[in-house]
Amino acid sequence: MTIQQILTFLSAKGLLHEDEAFTIAGGEEAASISLTLPHLLILKDVTEEEKAILSSRLSMLYEKESTLILLSSEGRIRRLTMGEFRHDLGKEPFLFLFDSRKASGKEPTPFTLSPLEETMDMLLAPGGCPWDRAQDHRSLRTYFLQEVYEVIDAIDKDDMENLKEELGDVLLQIVFHARLAEKEGFFTMQDVVDGINEKMIRRHPFVFEKITVEETKKLLGDWETRKRLEKNRKYLLSGVSKDLPSLLLACIIQRKVGSHGLTEALEDGALSASCAEEIKAAVDGKGAVDKELSVGRFLFALDRVIHAEGVEPELALHRYARYVMDQLRAFEKGLFQRGKSLMDISPEEAQVLWQDFCRKTDTSVLP
């Protein structure tokens, strides 16, 4: 159907009159839709990303119970509420017809942190909240960690309303720390925002600069190396916090050493071939959720076995992960003395040099 055919069809159905003003928008206009004209037609050339933007934008402009009209490519018409519309975005409609006169009547307020910053200033000012005024970066540490875990819990429950609230709690912690730092003369909230924005642009030259496909592939492959150079980090695990939960810490260590061919060398035969095959067989051919459940079952059983030996698994894994970090740092120091680094040598050479390091220091990965 052409645009004229669409308009004729809508007029015949009494949904649009010839003397009424309207505007036509495609996917590119999704983020800038306004209420300047009574009617708005959203045509079918909307990508998945633009649909998400469009849904968010229109949900701000239109009340939840506002009525809109969906016209399919077969000419079928359905009336939907704004709430129902958000669920229909993924069904590839031909177009939507909105009556702006039923919208909320005002443009959404531009995003700003100012209200939250002003509230925090009042809390921290003389005569403000005694508890807030008594806090420092270290005393807030536990609360920040707690809020992050509550965000994760909301994500796991797929509870969007709770996620909105918990993200707000995390944002409060960020503003709190930034305001304390500003009072101490270190940095401001604007410095925080500018810093992360500049970092994202700097680390994504394949998005913000004109480079070839081959250059893009190389940049993606050198992600960890570029981060280390940017931060002037001398060691492979520089910047990795030893205070992370033990299993997460172990995962990060293995991911970072994996690109240098040292994963199996660090395991040092700790996992028998039969056990590894048993785990592989348990997850083979299963979907993502079932794989997680199967592996979780192994970890759950392993926890019981370890506890039966009088050992706390969390502490044991954490101690071993920290030991591996110390061993790797000693190994890298030896490489530096020989004019080498893990960034300069191949995975094969790294494995040979690691074995040489273990022999010369009379140590292995196991303490």
Short mmCIF file of C-alpha atoms in Angstrom, two decimals:
data_model
loop_
_atom_site.label_atom_id
_atom_site.label_comp_id
_atom_site.label_asym_id
_atom_site.label_seq_id
_atom_site.Cartn_x
_atom_site.Cartn_y
_atom_site.Cartn_z
CA MET A 1 0.00 0.00 0.00
CA THR A 2 1.23 3.48 -0.83
CA ILE A 3 0.92 6.34 1.65
CA GLN A 4 -1.98 7.78 -0.37
CA GLN A 5 -3.76 4.42 -0.33
CA ILE A 6 -3.26 4.23 3.42
CA LEU A 7 -4.74 7.69 3.93
CA THR A 8 -7.68 6.89 1.66
CA PHE A 9 -8.28 3.64 3.54
CA LEU A 10 -8.20 5.39 6.92
CA SER A 11 -10.52 8.13 5.68
CA ALA A 12 -13.00 5.53 4.40
CA LYS A 13 -13.02 3.95 7.85
CA GLY A 14 -13.66 7.32 9.46
CA LEU A 15 -10.31 7.25 11.26
CA LEU A 16 -8.75 10.21 9.47
CA HIS A 17 -10.41 13.16 7.75
CA GLU A 18 -8.97 14.90 4.71
CA ASP A 19 -8.84 18.29 6.41
CA GLU A 20 -6.94 16.98 9.45
CA ALA A 21 -3.22 17.53 9.82
CA PHE A 22 -0.90 14.57 10.27
CA THR A 23 2.77 13.67 10.14
CA ILE A 24 4.52 10.53 8.94
CA ALA A 25 7.50 9.12 10.80
CA GLY A 26 9.82 6.20 10.14
CA GLY A 27 12.38 4.55 12.35
CA GLU A 28 14.95 7.35 12.19
CA GLU A 29 12.54 9.82 13.79
CA ALA A 30 11.67 7.47 16.67
CA ALA A 31 13.68 9.34 19.29
CA SER A 32 12.44 12.82 18.36
CA ILE A 33 8.69 12.31 17.99
CA SER A 34 6.71 15.22 19.44
CA LEU A 35 3.10 16.34 19.72
CA THR A 36 3.20 19.15 17.17
CA LEU A 37 0.47 17.64 14.95
CA PRO A 38 -2.85 15.96 15.82
CA HIS A 39 -2.11 12.65 14.07
CA LEU A 40 1.03 10.60 13.76
CA LEU A 41 1.60 7.66 11.42
CA ILE A 42 4.43 5.27 12.26
CA LEU A 43 5.32 3.27 9.17
CA LYS A 44 6.79 -0.23 9.03
CA ASP A 45 10.46 0.66 8.38
CA VAL A 46 11.35 0.50 12.06
CA THR A 47 14.29 -1.63 13.23
CA GLU A 48 14.31 -3.58 16.51
CA GLU A 49 16.51 -0.93 18.13
CA GLU A 50 14.26 1.87 16.88
CA LYS A 51 11.21 0.00 18.18
CA ALA A 52 12.65 0.04 21.69
CA ILE A 53 13.36 3.77 21.43
CA LEU A 54 9.92 4.40 19.94
CA SER A 55 8.19 2.45 22.70
CA SER A 56 10.01 4.38 25.42
CA ARG A 57 9.37 7.74 23.76
CA LEU A 58 5.65 7.18 23.15
CA SER A 59 5.10 5.80 26.65
CA MET A 60 6.25 9.19 27.94
CA LEU A 61 4.02 11.13 25.54
CA TYR A 62 0.85 9.04 25.87
CA GLU A 63 -1.12 8.01 28.91
CA LYS A 64 -1.18 4.25 29.53
CA GLU A 65 -4.89 3.99 28.64
CA SER A 66 -4.68 6.19 25.53
CA THR A 67 -6.24 4.53 22.49
CA LEU A 68 -4.32 4.00 19.30
CA ILE A 69 -5.00 2.12 16.10
CA LEU A 70 -2.98 -0.68 14.54
CA LEU A 71 -3.32 -1.32 10.81
CA SER A 72 -1.81 -4.56 9.51
CA SER A 73 -0.52 -5.09 5.97
CA GLU A 74 -3.68 -7.14 5.32
CA GLY A 75 -5.86 -4.12 6.12
CA ARG A 76 -7.00 -5.44 9.51
CA ILE A 77 -7.64 -2.75 12.13
CA ARG A 78 -7.28 -3.16 15.88
CA ARG A 79 -7.67 -0.61 18.64
CA LEU A 80 -5.08 -0.85 21.41
CA THR A 81 -4.24 0.95 24.60
CA MET A 82 -0.75 2.38 25.01
CA GLY A 83 0.01 -0.43 27.46
CA GLU A 84 -0.99 -3.08 24.90
CA PHE A 85 0.95 -1.29 22.18
CA ARG A 86 4.27 -1.94 23.91
CA HIS A 87 3.66 -5.68 23.63
CA ASP A 88 2.70 -5.42 19.94
CA LEU A 89 5.94 -3.77 18.85
CA GLY A 90 7.59 -7.12 18.16
CA LYS A 91 4.77 -8.31 15.88
CA GLU A 92 5.83 -6.31 12.82
CA PRO A 93 2.75 -4.08 12.39
CA PHE A 94 2.37 -2.10 9.19
CA LEU A 95 1.60 1.21 10.86
CA PHE A 96 0.19 2.83 13.96
CA LEU A 97 -2.14 5.81 14.04
CA PHE A 98 -1.99 7.95 17.17
CA ASP A 99 -4.33 10.76 18.12
CA SER A 100 -2.10 13.30 19.84
CA ARG A 101 -5.12 15.03 21.36
CA LYS A 102 -5.40 12.03 23.70
CA ALA A 103 -1.79 12.27 24.78
CA SER A 104 -0.58 13.60 28.11
CA GLY A 105 -0.32 17.07 26.59
CA LYS A 106 3.26 17.87 27.49
CA GLU A 107 6.74 16.88 26.43
CA PRO A 108 8.74 14.80 28.92
CA THR A 109 11.22 16.71 31.05
CA PRO A 110 14.81 16.39 29.73
CA PHE A 111 16.93 14.06 31.83
CA THR A 112 18.92 15.73 34.58
CA LEU A 113 20.62 14.71 37.82
CA SER A 114 20.14 18.17 39.33
CA PRO A 115 17.16 17.31 41.61
CA LEU A 116 19.02 14.37 43.16
CA GLU A 117 22.21 16.42 43.51
CA GLU A 118 20.27 19.23 45.19
CA THR A 119 18.66 16.76 47.60
CA MET A 120 22.07 15.31 48.46
CA ASP A 121 23.46 18.82 49.02
CA MET A 122 20.67 19.52 51.53
CA LEU A 123 21.34 16.25 53.34
CA LEU A 124 25.08 16.99 53.58
CA ALA A 125 24.71 20.67 54.51
CA PRO A 126 24.93 21.97 58.11
CA GLY A 127 21.58 21.19 59.70
CA GLY A 128 21.02 18.33 57.25
CA CYS A 129 20.92 14.61 58.00
CA PRO A 130 23.34 13.69 60.85
CA TRP A 131 23.81 10.15 59.49
CA ASP A 132 24.60 11.29 55.93
CA ARG A 133 26.98 13.98 57.20
CA ALA A 134 28.89 11.37 59.21
CA GLN A 135 29.61 9.12 56.20
CA ASP A 136 32.78 8.83 54.12
CA HIS A 137 33.78 6.68 51.14
CA ARG A 138 34.82 3.74 53.31
CA SER A 139 31.74 3.75 55.55
CA LEU A 140 29.50 3.70 52.44
CA ARG A 141 31.30 0.69 50.97
CA THR A 142 28.95 -1.95 52.44
CA TYR A 143 25.83 -0.04 51.41
CA PHE A 144 27.07 0.30 47.82
CA LEU A 145 27.75 -3.43 47.63
CA GLN A 146 24.33 -4.23 49.08
CA GLU A 147 22.56 -2.02 46.53
CA VAL A 148 24.42 -3.68 43.64
CA TYR A 149 23.32 -7.12 44.82
CA GLU A 150 19.73 -5.87 45.06
CA VAL A 151 19.95 -4.73 41.42
CA ILE A 152 21.16 -8.20 40.46
CA ASP A 153 18.28 -9.75 42.41
CA ALA A 154 15.74 -7.59 40.54
CA ILE A 155 17.31 -8.61 37.21
CA ASP A 156 17.17 -12.30 38.14
CA LYS A 157 13.49 -11.92 39.07
CA ASP A 158 12.78 -9.99 35.84
CA ASP A 159 11.05 -7.39 38.04
CA MET A 160 11.28 -4.16 36.05
CA GLU A 161 9.52 -2.02 38.64
CA ASN A 162 11.90 -3.18 41.35
CA LEU A 163 14.86 -2.81 38.96
CA LYS A 164 13.92 0.84 38.44
CA GLU A 165 13.92 1.39 42.20
CA GLU A 166 17.18 -0.46 42.82
CA LEU A 167 18.98 1.36 39.99
CA GLY A 168 17.89 4.56 41.71
CA ASP A 169 19.47 3.34 44.94
CA VAL A 170 22.74 2.64 43.11
CA LEU A 171 22.57 6.05 41.45
CA LEU A 172 22.14 7.63 44.88
CA GLN A 173 25.33 5.93 46.03
CA ILE A 174 27.20 7.26 42.98
CA VAL A 175 25.97 10.81 43.55
CA PHE A 176 26.78 10.47 47.27
CA HIS A 177 30.40 9.46 46.56
CA ALA A 178 30.79 12.15 43.91
CA ARG A 179 29.50 14.86 46.26
CA LEU A 180 31.89 13.72 49.00
CA ALA A 181 34.77 13.76 46.51
CA GLU A 182 33.79 17.24 45.33
CA LYS A 183 33.80 18.54 48.92
CA GLU A 184 37.31 17.09 49.29
CA GLY A 185 38.44 18.75 46.06
CA PHE A 186 39.04 15.54 44.07
CA PHE A 187 36.37 15.40 41.34
CA THR A 188 32.73 16.26 40.57
CA MET A 189 29.75 14.30 39.27
CA GLN A 190 30.29 15.97 35.90
CA ASP A 191 33.85 14.64 35.90
CA VAL A 192 32.45 11.14 36.47
CA VAL A 193 30.00 11.45 33.56
CA ASP A 194 32.55 13.04 31.22
CA GLY A 195 35.15 10.43 32.13
CA ILE A 196 33.00 7.39 31.31
CA ASN A 197 31.64 9.01 28.15
CA GLU A 198 35.14 9.77 26.87
CA LYS A 199 36.29 6.25 27.77
CA MET A 200 33.45 4.60 25.83
CA ILE A 201 34.19 6.72 22.75
CA ARG A 202 37.93 6.05 23.04
CA ARG A 203 37.44 2.29 23.38
CA HIS A 204 35.02 2.07 20.44
CA PRO A 205 36.88 3.68 17.53
CA PHE A 206 35.13 1.21 15.21
CA VAL A 207 31.86 2.99 16.07
CA PHE A 208 32.94 6.63 16.37
CA GLU A 209 35.69 6.70 13.74
CA LYS A 210 35.80 5.66 10.10
CA ILE A 211 37.89 2.48 9.99
CA THR A 212 37.87 -0.64 7.82
CA VAL A 213 36.27 -3.99 8.69
CA GLU A 214 39.71 -5.57 9.14
CA GLU A 215 40.79 -2.79 11.49
CA THR A 216 37.58 -3.30 13.46
CA LYS A 217 38.27 -7.04 13.86
CA LYS A 218 41.80 -6.33 15.08
CA LEU A 219 40.59 -3.75 17.59
CA LEU A 220 37.98 -6.14 18.98
CA GLY A 221 40.62 -8.86 19.28
CA ASP A 222 43.01 -6.52 21.12
CA TRP A 223 40.39 -5.29 23.63
CA GLU A 224 42.22 -6.43 26.79
CA THR A 225 45.59 -5.28 25.46
CA ARG A 226 44.25 -1.81 24.65
CA LYS A 227 42.74 -1.49 28.12
CA ARG A 228 46.07 -2.38 29.73
CA LEU A 229 47.97 0.12 27.59
CA GLU A 230 45.38 2.83 28.22
CA LYS A 231 45.60 2.35 32.00
CA ASN A 232 49.37 1.81 31.85
CA ARG A 233 48.85 -1.49 33.66
CA LYS A 234 52.08 -3.44 33.86
CA TYR A 235 50.68 -6.80 34.92
CA LEU A 236 48.01 -8.98 33.32
CA LEU A 237 45.78 -8.93 36.40
CA SER A 238 46.38 -5.30 37.36
CA GLY A 239 43.04 -3.69 38.13
CA VAL A 240 41.39 -6.97 39.19
CA SER A 241 40.13 -6.61 42.76
CA LYS A 242 41.15 -9.41 45.12
CA ASP A 243 38.01 -8.65 47.14
CA LEU A 244 35.63 -9.97 44.47
CA PRO A 245 33.51 -13.03 45.35
CA SER A 246 35.74 -16.06 44.90
CA LEU A 247 33.97 -17.72 41.95
CA LEU A 248 33.73 -14.43 40.05
CA LEU A 249 37.41 -13.76 40.78
CA ALA A 250 38.35 -17.21 39.48
CA CYS A 251 36.31 -16.64 36.30
CA ILE A 252 38.00 -13.29 35.62
CA ILE A 253 41.48 -14.76 36.18
CA GLN A 254 40.81 -17.64 33.79
CA ARG A 255 39.31 -15.37 31.14
CA LYS A 256 42.32 -13.06 31.22
CA VAL A 257 44.97 -15.79 31.20
CA GLY A 258 43.07 -17.77 28.56
CA SER A 259 44.12 -15.44 25.75
CA HIS A 260 47.75 -16.13 26.68
CA GLY A 261 47.46 -19.93 26.67
CA LEU A 262 47.91 -20.42 30.42
CA THR A 263 44.47 -21.71 31.47
CA GLU A 264 45.30 -25.42 31.47
CA ALA A 265 48.78 -24.78 32.87
CA LEU A 266 47.26 -23.02 35.87
CA GLU A 267 44.82 -25.88 36.48
CA ASP A 268 47.83 -28.22 36.65
CA GLY A 269 45.72 -31.38 36.32
CA ALA A 270 43.45 -30.49 39.26
CA LEU A 271 40.39 -31.70 37.34
CA SER A 272 40.56 -35.32 36.21
CA ALA A 273 39.77 -36.14 32.59
CA SER A 274 36.88 -38.37 33.65
CA CYS A 275 35.33 -35.60 35.75
CA ALA A 276 35.67 -33.10 32.89
CA GLU A 277 34.02 -35.55 30.49
CA GLU A 278 31.21 -36.18 32.95
CA ILE A 279 30.44 -32.45 33.12
CA LYS A 280 30.57 -32.12 29.33
CA ALA A 281 28.20 -35.07 28.92
CA ALA A 282 25.76 -33.57 31.42
CA VAL A 283 25.41 -30.30 29.49
CA ASP A 284 25.76 -31.61 25.92
CA GLY A 285 22.84 -30.62 23.70
CA LYS A 286 21.03 -28.66 26.40
CA GLY A 287 19.76 -25.10 26.26
CA ALA A 288 21.38 -22.27 28.22
CA VAL A 289 19.10 -22.55 31.27
CA ASP A 290 19.41 -26.34 31.50
CA LYS A 291 23.18 -26.09 31.14
CA GLU A 292 23.33 -23.67 34.05
CA LEU A 293 21.18 -25.98 36.17
CA SER A 294 23.35 -29.00 35.35
CA VAL A 295 26.61 -27.21 36.14
CA GLY A 296 25.02 -25.68 39.24
CA ARG A 297 24.18 -29.20 40.40
CA PHE A 298 27.86 -30.18 40.16
CA LEU A 299 28.94 -27.08 42.08
CA PHE A 300 26.26 -27.69 44.71
CA ALA A 301 27.44 -31.28 45.23
CA LEU A 302 31.09 -30.18 45.29
CA ASP A 303 30.26 -27.69 48.03
CA ARG A 304 28.83 -30.53 50.15
CA VAL A 305 31.91 -32.72 49.63
CA ILE A 306 34.28 -29.88 50.56
CA HIS A 307 32.24 -28.94 53.64
CA ALA A 308 32.38 -32.57 54.77
CA GLU A 309 36.18 -32.20 54.89
CA GLY A 310 35.89 -29.24 57.25
CA VAL A 311 36.80 -26.63 54.63
CA GLU A 312 34.84 -23.47 53.76
CA PRO A 313 34.57 -23.49 49.91
CA GLU A 314 34.28 -19.70 49.52
CA LEU A 315 37.42 -19.09 51.58
CA ALA A 316 39.30 -21.96 49.92
CA LEU A 317 38.64 -20.76 46.38
CA HIS A 318 39.37 -17.18 47.34
CA ARG A 319 42.71 -18.12 48.90
CA TYR A 320 43.69 -20.18 45.86
CA ALA A 321 42.66 -17.43 43.42
CA ARG A 322 44.80 -14.91 45.31
CA TYR A 323 47.68 -17.40 45.32
CA VAL A 324 47.41 -17.75 41.53
CA MET A 325 47.43 -13.96 41.17
CA ASP A 326 50.63 -13.75 43.22
CA GLN A 327 52.26 -16.54 41.19
CA LEU A 328 51.36 -14.85 37.91
CA ARG A 329 52.80 -11.56 39.09
CA ALA A 330 56.07 -13.27 40.07
CA PHE A 331 56.11 -14.99 36.66
CA GLU A 332 55.61 -11.68 34.85
CA LYS A 333 58.36 -10.02 36.89
CA GLY A 334 60.70 -12.73 35.63
CA LEU A 335 59.61 -12.02 32.06
CA PHE A 336 60.29 -8.30 32.49
CA GLN A 337 63.83 -9.08 33.67
CA ARG A 338 64.35 -10.97 30.41
CA GLY A 339 62.98 -8.10 28.34
CA LYS A 340 59.69 -9.87 27.63
CA SER A 341 56.02 -9.52 28.58
CA LEU A 342 52.90 -11.63 28.09
CA MET A 343 51.69 -9.12 25.48
CA ASP A 344 54.80 -9.74 23.37
CA ILE A 345 54.98 -13.54 23.32
CA SER A 346 52.81 -16.26 21.80
CA PRO A 347 50.59 -18.56 23.91
CA GLU A 348 52.92 -21.45 23.07
CA GLU A 349 55.98 -19.57 24.33
CA ALA A 350 54.06 -18.47 27.43
CA GLN A 351 53.35 -22.11 28.32
CA VAL A 352 57.02 -23.08 27.91
CA LEU A 353 58.22 -20.13 30.00
CA TRP A 354 55.61 -20.89 32.68
CA GLN A 355 56.88 -24.45 33.04
CA ASP A 356 60.43 -23.09 33.19
CA PHE A 357 59.35 -20.64 35.91
CA CYS A 358 57.82 -23.47 37.97
CA ARG A 359 60.99 -25.57 37.73
CA LYS A 360 63.39 -22.74 38.60
CA THR A 361 61.37 -21.52 41.56
CA ASP A 362 60.69 -25.08 42.71
CA THR A 363 56.98 -24.31 42.81
CA SER A 364 53.85 -25.26 40.93
CA VAL A 365 50.42 -23.74 40.88
CA LEU A 366 49.66 -25.72 44.02
CA PRO A 367 51.10 -24.19 47.21
#
